[in-house]
mmCIF file of C-alpha atoms in Angstrom:
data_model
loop_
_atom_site.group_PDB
_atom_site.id
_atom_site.type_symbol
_atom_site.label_atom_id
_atom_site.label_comp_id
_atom_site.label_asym_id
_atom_site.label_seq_id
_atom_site.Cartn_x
_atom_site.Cartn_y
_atom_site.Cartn_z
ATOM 1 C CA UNK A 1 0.000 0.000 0.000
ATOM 2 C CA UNK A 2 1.458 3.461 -1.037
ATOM 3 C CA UNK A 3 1.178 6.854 0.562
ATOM 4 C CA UNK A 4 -1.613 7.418 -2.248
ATOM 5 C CA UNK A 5 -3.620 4.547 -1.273
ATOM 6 C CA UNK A 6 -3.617 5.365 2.444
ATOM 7 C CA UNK A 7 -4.376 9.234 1.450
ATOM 8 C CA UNK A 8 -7.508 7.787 0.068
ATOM 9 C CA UNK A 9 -8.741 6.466 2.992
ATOM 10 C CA UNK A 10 -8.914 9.807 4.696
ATOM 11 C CA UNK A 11 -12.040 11.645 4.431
ATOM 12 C CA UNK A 12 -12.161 15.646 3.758
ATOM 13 C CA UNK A 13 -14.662 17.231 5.490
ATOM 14 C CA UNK A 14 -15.462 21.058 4.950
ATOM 15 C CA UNK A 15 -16.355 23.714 7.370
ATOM 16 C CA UNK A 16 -15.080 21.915 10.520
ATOM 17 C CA UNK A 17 -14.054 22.692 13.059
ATOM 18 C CA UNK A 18 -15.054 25.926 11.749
ATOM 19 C CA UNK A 19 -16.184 27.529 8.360
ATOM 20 C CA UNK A 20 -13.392 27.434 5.960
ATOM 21 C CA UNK A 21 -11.570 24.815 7.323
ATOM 22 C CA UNK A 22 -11.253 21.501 5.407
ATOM 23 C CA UNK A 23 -10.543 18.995 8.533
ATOM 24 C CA UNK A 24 -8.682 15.988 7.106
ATOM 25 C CA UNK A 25 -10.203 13.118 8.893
ATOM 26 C CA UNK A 26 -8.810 9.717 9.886
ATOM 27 C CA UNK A 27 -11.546 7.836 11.429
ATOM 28 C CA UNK A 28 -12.165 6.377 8.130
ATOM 29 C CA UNK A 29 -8.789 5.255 7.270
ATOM 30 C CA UNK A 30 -9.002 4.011 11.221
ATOM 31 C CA UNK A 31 -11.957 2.024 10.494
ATOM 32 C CA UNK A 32 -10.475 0.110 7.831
ATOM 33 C CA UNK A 33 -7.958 -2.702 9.518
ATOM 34 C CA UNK A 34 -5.189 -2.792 6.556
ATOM 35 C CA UNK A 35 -5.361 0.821 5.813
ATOM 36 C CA UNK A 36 -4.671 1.094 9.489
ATOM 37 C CA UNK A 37 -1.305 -1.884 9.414
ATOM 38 C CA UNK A 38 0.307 -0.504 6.253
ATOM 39 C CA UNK A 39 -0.180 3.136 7.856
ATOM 40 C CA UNK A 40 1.370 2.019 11.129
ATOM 41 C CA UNK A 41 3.771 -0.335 8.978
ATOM 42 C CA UNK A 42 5.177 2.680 7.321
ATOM 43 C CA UNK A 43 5.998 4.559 10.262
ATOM 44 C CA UNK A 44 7.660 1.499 12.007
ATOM 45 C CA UNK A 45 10.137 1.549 9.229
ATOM 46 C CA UNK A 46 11.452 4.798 9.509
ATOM 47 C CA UNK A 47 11.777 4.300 13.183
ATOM 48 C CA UNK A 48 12.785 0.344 13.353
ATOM 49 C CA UNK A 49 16.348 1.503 13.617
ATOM 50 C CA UNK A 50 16.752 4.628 15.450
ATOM 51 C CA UNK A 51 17.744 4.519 18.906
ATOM 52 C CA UNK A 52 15.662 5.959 22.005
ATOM 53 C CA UNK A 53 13.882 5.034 25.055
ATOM 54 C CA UNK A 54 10.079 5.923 25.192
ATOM 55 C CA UNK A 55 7.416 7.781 22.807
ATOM 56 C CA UNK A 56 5.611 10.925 23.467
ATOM 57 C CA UNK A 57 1.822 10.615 22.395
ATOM 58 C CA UNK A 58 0.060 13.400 21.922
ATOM 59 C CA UNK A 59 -3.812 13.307 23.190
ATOM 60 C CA UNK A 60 -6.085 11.767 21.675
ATOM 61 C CA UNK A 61 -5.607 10.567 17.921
ATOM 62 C CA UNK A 62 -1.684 10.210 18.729
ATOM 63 C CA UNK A 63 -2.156 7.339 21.409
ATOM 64 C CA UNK A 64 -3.789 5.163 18.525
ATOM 65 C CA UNK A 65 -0.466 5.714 16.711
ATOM 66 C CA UNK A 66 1.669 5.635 19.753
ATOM 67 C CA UNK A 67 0.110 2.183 21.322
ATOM 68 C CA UNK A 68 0.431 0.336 18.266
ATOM 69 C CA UNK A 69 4.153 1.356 17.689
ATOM 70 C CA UNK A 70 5.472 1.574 21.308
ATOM 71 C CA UNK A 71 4.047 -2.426 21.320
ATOM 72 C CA UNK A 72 5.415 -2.904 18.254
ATOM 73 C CA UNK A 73 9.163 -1.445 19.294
ATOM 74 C CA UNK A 74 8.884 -2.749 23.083
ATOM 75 C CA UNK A 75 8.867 1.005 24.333
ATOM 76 C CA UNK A 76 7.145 2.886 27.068
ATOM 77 C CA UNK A 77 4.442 5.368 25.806
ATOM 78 C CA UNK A 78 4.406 8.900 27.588
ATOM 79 C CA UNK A 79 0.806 10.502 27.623
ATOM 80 C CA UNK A 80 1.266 13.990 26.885
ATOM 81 C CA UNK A 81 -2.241 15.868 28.217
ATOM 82 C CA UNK A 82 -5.079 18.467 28.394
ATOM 83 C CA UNK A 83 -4.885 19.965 31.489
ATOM 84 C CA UNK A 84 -6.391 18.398 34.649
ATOM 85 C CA UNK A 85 -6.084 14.817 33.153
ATOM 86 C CA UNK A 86 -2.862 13.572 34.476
ATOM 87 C CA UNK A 87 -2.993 12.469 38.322
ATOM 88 C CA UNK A 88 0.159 13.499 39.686
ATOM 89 C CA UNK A 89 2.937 15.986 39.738
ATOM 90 C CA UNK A 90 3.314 17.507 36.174
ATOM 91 C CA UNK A 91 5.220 19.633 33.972
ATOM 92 C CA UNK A 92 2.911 21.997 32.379
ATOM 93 C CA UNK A 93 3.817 24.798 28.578
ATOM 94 C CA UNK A 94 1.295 26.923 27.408
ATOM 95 C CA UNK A 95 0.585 27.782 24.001
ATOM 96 C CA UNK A 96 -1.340 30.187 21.786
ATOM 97 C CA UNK A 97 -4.267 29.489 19.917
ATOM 98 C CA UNK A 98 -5.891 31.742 17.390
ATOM 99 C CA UNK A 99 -7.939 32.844 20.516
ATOM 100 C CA UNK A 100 -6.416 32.612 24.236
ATOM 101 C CA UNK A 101 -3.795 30.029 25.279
ATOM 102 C CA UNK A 102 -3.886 26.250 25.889
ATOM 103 C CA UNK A 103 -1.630 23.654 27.902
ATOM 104 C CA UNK A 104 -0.649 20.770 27.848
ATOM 105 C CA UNK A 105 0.404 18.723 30.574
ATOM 106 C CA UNK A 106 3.089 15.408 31.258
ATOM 107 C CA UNK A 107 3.325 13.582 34.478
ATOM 108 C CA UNK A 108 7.198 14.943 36.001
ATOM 109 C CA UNK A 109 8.661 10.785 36.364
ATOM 110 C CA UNK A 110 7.579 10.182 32.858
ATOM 111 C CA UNK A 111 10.753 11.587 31.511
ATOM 112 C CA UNK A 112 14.342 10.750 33.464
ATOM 113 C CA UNK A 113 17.510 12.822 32.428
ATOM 114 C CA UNK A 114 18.638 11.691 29.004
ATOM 115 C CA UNK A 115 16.033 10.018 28.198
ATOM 116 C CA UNK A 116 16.036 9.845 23.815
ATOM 117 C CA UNK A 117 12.215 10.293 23.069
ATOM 118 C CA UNK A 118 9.660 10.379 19.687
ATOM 119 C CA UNK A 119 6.930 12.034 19.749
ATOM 120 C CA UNK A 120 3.915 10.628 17.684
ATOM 121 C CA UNK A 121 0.428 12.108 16.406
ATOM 122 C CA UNK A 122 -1.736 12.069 13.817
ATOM 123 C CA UNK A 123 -1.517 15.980 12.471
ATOM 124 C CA UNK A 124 0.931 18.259 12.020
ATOM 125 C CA UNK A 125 -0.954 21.571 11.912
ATOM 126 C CA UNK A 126 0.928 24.883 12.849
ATOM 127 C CA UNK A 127 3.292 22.757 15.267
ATOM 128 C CA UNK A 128 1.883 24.063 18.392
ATOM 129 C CA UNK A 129 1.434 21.396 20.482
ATOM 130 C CA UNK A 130 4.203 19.337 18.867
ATOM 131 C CA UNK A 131 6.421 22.488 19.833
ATOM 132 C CA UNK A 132 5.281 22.117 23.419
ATOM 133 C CA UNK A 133 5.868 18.474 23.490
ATOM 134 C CA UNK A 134 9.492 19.208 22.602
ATOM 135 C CA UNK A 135 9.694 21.922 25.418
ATOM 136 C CA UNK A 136 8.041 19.679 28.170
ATOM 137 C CA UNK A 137 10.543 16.742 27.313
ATOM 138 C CA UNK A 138 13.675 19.238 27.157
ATOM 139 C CA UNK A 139 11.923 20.423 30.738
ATOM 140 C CA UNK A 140 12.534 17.348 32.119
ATOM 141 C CA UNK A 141 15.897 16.402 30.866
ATOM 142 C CA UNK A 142 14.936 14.225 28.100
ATOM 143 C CA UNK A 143 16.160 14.725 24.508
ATOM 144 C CA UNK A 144 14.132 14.571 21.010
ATOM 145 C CA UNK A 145 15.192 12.278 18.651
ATOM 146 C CA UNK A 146 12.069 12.899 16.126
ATOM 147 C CA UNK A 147 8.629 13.559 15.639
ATOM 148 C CA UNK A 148 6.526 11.295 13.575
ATOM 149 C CA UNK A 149 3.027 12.655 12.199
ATOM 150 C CA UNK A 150 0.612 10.802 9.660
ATOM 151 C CA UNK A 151 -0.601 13.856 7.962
ATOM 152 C CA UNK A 152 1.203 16.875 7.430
ATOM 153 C CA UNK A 153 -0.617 20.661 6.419
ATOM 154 C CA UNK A 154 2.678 21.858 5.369
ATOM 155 C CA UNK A 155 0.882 25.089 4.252
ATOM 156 C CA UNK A 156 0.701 25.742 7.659
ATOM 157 C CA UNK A 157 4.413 25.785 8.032
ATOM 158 C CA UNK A 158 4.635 23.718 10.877
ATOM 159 C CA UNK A 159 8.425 22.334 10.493
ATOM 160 C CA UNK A 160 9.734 26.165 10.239
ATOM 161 C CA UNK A 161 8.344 26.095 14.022
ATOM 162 C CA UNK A 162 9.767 22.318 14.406
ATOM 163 C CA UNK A 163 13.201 23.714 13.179
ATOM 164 C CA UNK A 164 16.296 22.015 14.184
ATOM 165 C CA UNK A 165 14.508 18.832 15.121
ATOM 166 C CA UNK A 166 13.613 15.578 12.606
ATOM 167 C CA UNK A 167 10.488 15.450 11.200
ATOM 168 C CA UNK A 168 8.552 12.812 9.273
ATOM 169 C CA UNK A 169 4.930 12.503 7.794
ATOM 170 C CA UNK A 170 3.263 9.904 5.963
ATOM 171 C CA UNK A 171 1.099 12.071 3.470
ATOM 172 C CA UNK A 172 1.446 15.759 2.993
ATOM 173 C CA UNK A 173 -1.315 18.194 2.031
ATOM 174 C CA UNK A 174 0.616 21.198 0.336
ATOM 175 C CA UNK A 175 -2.915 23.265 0.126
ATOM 176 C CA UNK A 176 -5.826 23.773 1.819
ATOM 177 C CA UNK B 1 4.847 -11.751 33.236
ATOM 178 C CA UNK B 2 2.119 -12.564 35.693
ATOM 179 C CA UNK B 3 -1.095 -10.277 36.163
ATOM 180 C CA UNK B 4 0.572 -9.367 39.905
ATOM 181 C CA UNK B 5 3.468 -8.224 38.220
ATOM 182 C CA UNK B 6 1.551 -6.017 35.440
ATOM 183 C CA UNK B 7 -0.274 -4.768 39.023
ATOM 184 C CA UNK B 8 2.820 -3.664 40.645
ATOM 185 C CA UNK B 9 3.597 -1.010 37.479
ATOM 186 C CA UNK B 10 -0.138 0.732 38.386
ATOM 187 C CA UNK B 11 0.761 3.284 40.450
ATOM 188 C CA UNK B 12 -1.884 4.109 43.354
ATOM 189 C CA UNK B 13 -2.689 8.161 43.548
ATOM 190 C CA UNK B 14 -4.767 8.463 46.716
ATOM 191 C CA UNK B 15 -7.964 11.559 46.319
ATOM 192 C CA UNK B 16 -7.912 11.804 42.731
ATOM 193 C CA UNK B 17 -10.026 13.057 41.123
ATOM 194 C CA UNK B 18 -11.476 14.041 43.897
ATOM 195 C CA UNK B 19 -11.219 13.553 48.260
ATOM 196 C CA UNK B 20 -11.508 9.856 49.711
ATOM 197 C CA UNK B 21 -10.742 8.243 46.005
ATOM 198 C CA UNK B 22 -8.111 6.236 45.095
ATOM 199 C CA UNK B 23 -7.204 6.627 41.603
ATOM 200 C CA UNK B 24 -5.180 3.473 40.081
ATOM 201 C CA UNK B 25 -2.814 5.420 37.453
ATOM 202 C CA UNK B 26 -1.561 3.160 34.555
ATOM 203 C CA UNK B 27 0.705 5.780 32.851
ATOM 204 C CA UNK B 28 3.321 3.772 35.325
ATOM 205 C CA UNK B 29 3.020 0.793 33.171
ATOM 206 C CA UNK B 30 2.524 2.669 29.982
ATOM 207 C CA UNK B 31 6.507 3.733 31.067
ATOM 208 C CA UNK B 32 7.812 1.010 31.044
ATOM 209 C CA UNK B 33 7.816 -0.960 27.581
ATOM 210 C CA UNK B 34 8.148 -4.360 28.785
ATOM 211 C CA UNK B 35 5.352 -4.098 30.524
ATOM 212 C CA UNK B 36 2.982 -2.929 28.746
ATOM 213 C CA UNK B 37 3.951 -5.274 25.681
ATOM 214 C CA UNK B 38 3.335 -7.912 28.595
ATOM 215 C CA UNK B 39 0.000 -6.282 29.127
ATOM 216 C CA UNK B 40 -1.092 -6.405 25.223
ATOM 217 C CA UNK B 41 0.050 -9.720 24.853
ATOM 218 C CA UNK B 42 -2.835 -10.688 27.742
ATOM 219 C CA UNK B 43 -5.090 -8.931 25.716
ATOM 220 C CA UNK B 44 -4.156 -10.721 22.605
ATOM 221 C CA UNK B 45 -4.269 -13.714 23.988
ATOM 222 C CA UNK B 46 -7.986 -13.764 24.915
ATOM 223 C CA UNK B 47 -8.791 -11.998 21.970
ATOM 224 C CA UNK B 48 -6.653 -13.754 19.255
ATOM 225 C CA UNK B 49 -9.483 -16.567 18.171
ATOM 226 C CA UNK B 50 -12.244 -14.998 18.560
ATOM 227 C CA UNK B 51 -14.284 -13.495 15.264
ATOM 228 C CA UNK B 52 -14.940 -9.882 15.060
ATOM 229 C CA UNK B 53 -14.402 -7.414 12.931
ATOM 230 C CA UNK B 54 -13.377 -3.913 14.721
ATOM 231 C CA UNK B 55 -12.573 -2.489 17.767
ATOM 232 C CA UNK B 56 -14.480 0.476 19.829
ATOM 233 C CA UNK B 57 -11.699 2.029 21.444
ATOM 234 C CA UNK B 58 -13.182 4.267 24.111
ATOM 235 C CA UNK B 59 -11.314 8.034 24.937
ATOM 236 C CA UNK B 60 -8.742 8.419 25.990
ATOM 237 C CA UNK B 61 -6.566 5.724 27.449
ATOM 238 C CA UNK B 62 -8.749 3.090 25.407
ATOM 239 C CA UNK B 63 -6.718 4.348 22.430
ATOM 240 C CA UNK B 64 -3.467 3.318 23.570
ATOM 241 C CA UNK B 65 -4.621 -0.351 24.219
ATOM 242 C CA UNK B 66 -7.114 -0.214 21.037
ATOM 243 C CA UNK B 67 -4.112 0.986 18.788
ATOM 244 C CA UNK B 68 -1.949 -1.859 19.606
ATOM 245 C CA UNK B 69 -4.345 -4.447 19.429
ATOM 246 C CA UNK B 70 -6.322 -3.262 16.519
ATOM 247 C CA UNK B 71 -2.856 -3.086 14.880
ATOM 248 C CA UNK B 72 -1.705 -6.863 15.635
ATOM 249 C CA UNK B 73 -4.858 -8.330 14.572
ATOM 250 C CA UNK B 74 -5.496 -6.339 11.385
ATOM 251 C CA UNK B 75 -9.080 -4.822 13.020
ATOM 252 C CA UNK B 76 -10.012 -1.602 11.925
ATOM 253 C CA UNK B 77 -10.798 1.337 15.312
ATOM 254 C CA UNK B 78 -13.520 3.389 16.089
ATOM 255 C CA UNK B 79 -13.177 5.996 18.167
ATOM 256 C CA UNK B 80 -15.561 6.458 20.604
ATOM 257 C CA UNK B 81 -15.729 9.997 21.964
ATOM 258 C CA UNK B 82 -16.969 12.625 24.040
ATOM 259 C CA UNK B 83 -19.122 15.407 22.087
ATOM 260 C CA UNK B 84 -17.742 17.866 19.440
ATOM 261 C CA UNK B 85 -14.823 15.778 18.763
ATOM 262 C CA UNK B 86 -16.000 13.911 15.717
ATOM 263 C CA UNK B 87 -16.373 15.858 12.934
ATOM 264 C CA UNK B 88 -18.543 13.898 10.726
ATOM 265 C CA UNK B 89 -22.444 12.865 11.693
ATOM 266 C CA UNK B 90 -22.671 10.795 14.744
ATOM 267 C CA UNK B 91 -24.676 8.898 16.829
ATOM 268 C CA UNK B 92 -24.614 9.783 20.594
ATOM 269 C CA UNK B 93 -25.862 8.183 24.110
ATOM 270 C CA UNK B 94 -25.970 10.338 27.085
ATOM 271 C CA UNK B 95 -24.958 8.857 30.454
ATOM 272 C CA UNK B 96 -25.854 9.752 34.146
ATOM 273 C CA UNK B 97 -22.822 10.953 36.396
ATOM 274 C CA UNK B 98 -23.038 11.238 40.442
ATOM 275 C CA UNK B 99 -23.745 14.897 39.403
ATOM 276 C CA UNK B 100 -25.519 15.677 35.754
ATOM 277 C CA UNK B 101 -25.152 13.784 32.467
ATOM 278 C CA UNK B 102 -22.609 13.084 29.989
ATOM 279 C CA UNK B 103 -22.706 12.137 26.423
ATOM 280 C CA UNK B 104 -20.697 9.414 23.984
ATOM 281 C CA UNK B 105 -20.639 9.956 20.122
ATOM 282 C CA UNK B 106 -19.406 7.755 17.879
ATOM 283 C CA UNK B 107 -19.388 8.139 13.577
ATOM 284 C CA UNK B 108 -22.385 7.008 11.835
ATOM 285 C CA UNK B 109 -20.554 4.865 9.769
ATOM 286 C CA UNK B 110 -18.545 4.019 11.962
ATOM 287 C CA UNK B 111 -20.576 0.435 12.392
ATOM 288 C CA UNK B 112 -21.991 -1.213 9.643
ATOM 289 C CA UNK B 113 -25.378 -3.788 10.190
ATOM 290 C CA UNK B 114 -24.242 -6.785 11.562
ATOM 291 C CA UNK B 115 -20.085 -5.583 12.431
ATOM 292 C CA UNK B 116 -18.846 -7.500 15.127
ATOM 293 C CA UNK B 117 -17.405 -5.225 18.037
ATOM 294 C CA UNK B 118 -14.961 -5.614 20.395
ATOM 295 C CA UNK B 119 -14.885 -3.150 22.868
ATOM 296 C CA UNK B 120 -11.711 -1.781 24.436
ATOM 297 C CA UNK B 121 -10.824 0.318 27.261
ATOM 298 C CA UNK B 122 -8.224 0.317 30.072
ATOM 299 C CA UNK B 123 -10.988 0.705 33.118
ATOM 300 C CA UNK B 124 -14.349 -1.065 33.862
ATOM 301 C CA UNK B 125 -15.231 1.109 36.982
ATOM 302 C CA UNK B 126 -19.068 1.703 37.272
ATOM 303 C CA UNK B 127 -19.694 0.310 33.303
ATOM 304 C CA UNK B 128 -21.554 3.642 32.424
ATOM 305 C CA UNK B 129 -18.988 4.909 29.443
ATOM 306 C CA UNK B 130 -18.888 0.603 28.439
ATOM 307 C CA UNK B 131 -23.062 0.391 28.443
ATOM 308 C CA UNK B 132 -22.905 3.403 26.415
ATOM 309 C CA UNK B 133 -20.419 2.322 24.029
ATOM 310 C CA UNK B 134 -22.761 -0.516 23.628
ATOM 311 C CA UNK B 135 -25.269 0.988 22.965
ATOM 312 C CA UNK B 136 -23.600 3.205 20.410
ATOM 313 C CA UNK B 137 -22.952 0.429 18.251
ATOM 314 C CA UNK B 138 -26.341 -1.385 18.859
ATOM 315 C CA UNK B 139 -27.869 1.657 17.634
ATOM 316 C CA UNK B 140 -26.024 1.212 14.400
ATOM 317 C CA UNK B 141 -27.179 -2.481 13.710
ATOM 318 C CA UNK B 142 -23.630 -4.005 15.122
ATOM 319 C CA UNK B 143 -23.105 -6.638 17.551
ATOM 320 C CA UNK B 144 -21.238 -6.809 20.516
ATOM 321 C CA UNK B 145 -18.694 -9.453 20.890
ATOM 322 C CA UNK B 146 -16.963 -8.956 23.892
ATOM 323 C CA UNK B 147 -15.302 -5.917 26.134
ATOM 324 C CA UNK B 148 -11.966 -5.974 27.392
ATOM 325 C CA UNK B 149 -10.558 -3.994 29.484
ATOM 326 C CA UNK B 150 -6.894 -3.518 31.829
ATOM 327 C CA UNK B 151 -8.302 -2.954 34.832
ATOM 328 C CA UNK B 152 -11.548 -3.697 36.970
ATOM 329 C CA UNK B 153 -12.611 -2.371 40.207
ATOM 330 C CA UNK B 154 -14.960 -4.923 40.837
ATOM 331 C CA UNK B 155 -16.461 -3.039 44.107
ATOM 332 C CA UNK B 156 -18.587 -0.749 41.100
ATOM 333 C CA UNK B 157 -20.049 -3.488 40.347
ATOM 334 C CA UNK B 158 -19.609 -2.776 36.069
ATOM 335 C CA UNK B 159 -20.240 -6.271 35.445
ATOM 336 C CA UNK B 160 -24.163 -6.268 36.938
ATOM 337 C CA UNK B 161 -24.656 -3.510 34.595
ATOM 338 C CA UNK B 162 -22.882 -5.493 31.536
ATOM 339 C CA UNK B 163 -24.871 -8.079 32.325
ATOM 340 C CA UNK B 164 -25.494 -10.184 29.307
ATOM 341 C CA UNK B 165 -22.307 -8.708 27.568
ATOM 342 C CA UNK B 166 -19.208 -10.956 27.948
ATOM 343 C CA UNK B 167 -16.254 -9.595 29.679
ATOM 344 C CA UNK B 168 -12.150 -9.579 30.570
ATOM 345 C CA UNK B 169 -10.351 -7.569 32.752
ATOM 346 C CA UNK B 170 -6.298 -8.756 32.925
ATOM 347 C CA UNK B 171 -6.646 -7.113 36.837
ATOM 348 C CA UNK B 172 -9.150 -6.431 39.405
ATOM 349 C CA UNK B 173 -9.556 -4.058 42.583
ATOM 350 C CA UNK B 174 -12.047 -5.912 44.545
ATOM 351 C CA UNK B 175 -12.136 -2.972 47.226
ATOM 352 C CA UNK B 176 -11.217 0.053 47.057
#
């Protein structure tokens, strides 16, 4: 199955989550069990042989990714958070939304000092919460070794705000 | 790796979320890679001959668990989700909480008349976001197979209110 294939498994959907915005969805390409191997297949193989200790999942769509790989790999999966979901001591970065702020949240022991860590979702957008992912791993010590997304919206630019870290997506969309 | 041994990664966070509750945090296990290969291999193992043909995977944690499973047997994933997430039409079933009501959507095609469903999360507590998920797909002509689930706290009494449903749980909390 080639990135084309897979890209046709994911469903546009206009006006959502707001007017203007076509949201690429995955639930269908989710739905269907080969779609979702050969998807999960492909990312496995650019990170069968790199070396590091644990992934970073981003809530929610990134711990489907993250499970299946981390099982796959025989890695611990970090659950990177909304606030207010994580049930003890955490390390918390804000960041800016095109109205007000939002956090996100990681329990302090999930990282130890030099700890080599991925960090996994399903969308590369603007690189905001990827970006804070990175800073709440460097928080605690541990160090980035790449981030892995399905779909990137490189028309939103988000590896000029990823810059000097590793980046790989499955499928790009270079328009809206 | 025994079920006591998968128990001694859950890490026990006393009045969360809220006074006089003890909240039994798996992001411990999720940590640690061996074990929580260990733990989807249990899962795998009651689920690897039985006939079905996708997973409910219920928010958030059910991902992780859903993801690898869903993965290693070639099952597609639904995501089952709390409102405004899913950005397609959906189906929904509201729930009662000690204080108000809550609400599970799930895609309407998402299930298709006569889909076999396993349903996956990583807590049977009370049984009232499992029932719903249930429901969810019942609503959409599917069938329930089975659910499965890490962790039971068997004092809630979830399985009274599955009753009829079969069900697994790898560990249980008979008191709190």
């Amino acid at each position: 199955m080639t990135e084309e294939t897979i890209k046709k498994h994911i469903r546009n959907v206009t006006d959502f989550p707001k007017k203007g915005i076509v949201f690429r969805d995955i639930t269908t390409l989710l739905l269907n069990g080969s779609a979702f191997h050969e998807t999960v297949n492909l990312l496995l193989e650019e990170l069968k042989d790199k070396r590091f200790d644990k992934f970073a999942a981003i809530e929610a769509r990134g711990f489907v990714f993250g499970g299946a790989l981390a099982n796959l790999l025989r890695k611990g999966i970090i659950l990177v958070r909304k606030p207010g979901k994580l049930c003890a001591e955490t390390v918390r970065v804000e960041y800016e939304l095109e109205y007000g702020i939002d956090a996100l949240e990681m329990h302090k022991d999930a990282v130890k000092k030099g700890d080599k860590i991925v960090v996994i979702d399903d969308l590369l957008a603007t690189g905001g919460t990827a970006l804070s992912t990175c800073r709440l791993v460097e928080k605690l010590g541990g160090d980035i070794v790449e981030l892995v997304f399905l779909v990137e919206l490189s028309f939103l630019s988000g590896r000029e705000k990823l810059k000097g870290y590793p980046v790989y997506s499955i499928i790009d969309y270079a328009t809206e």
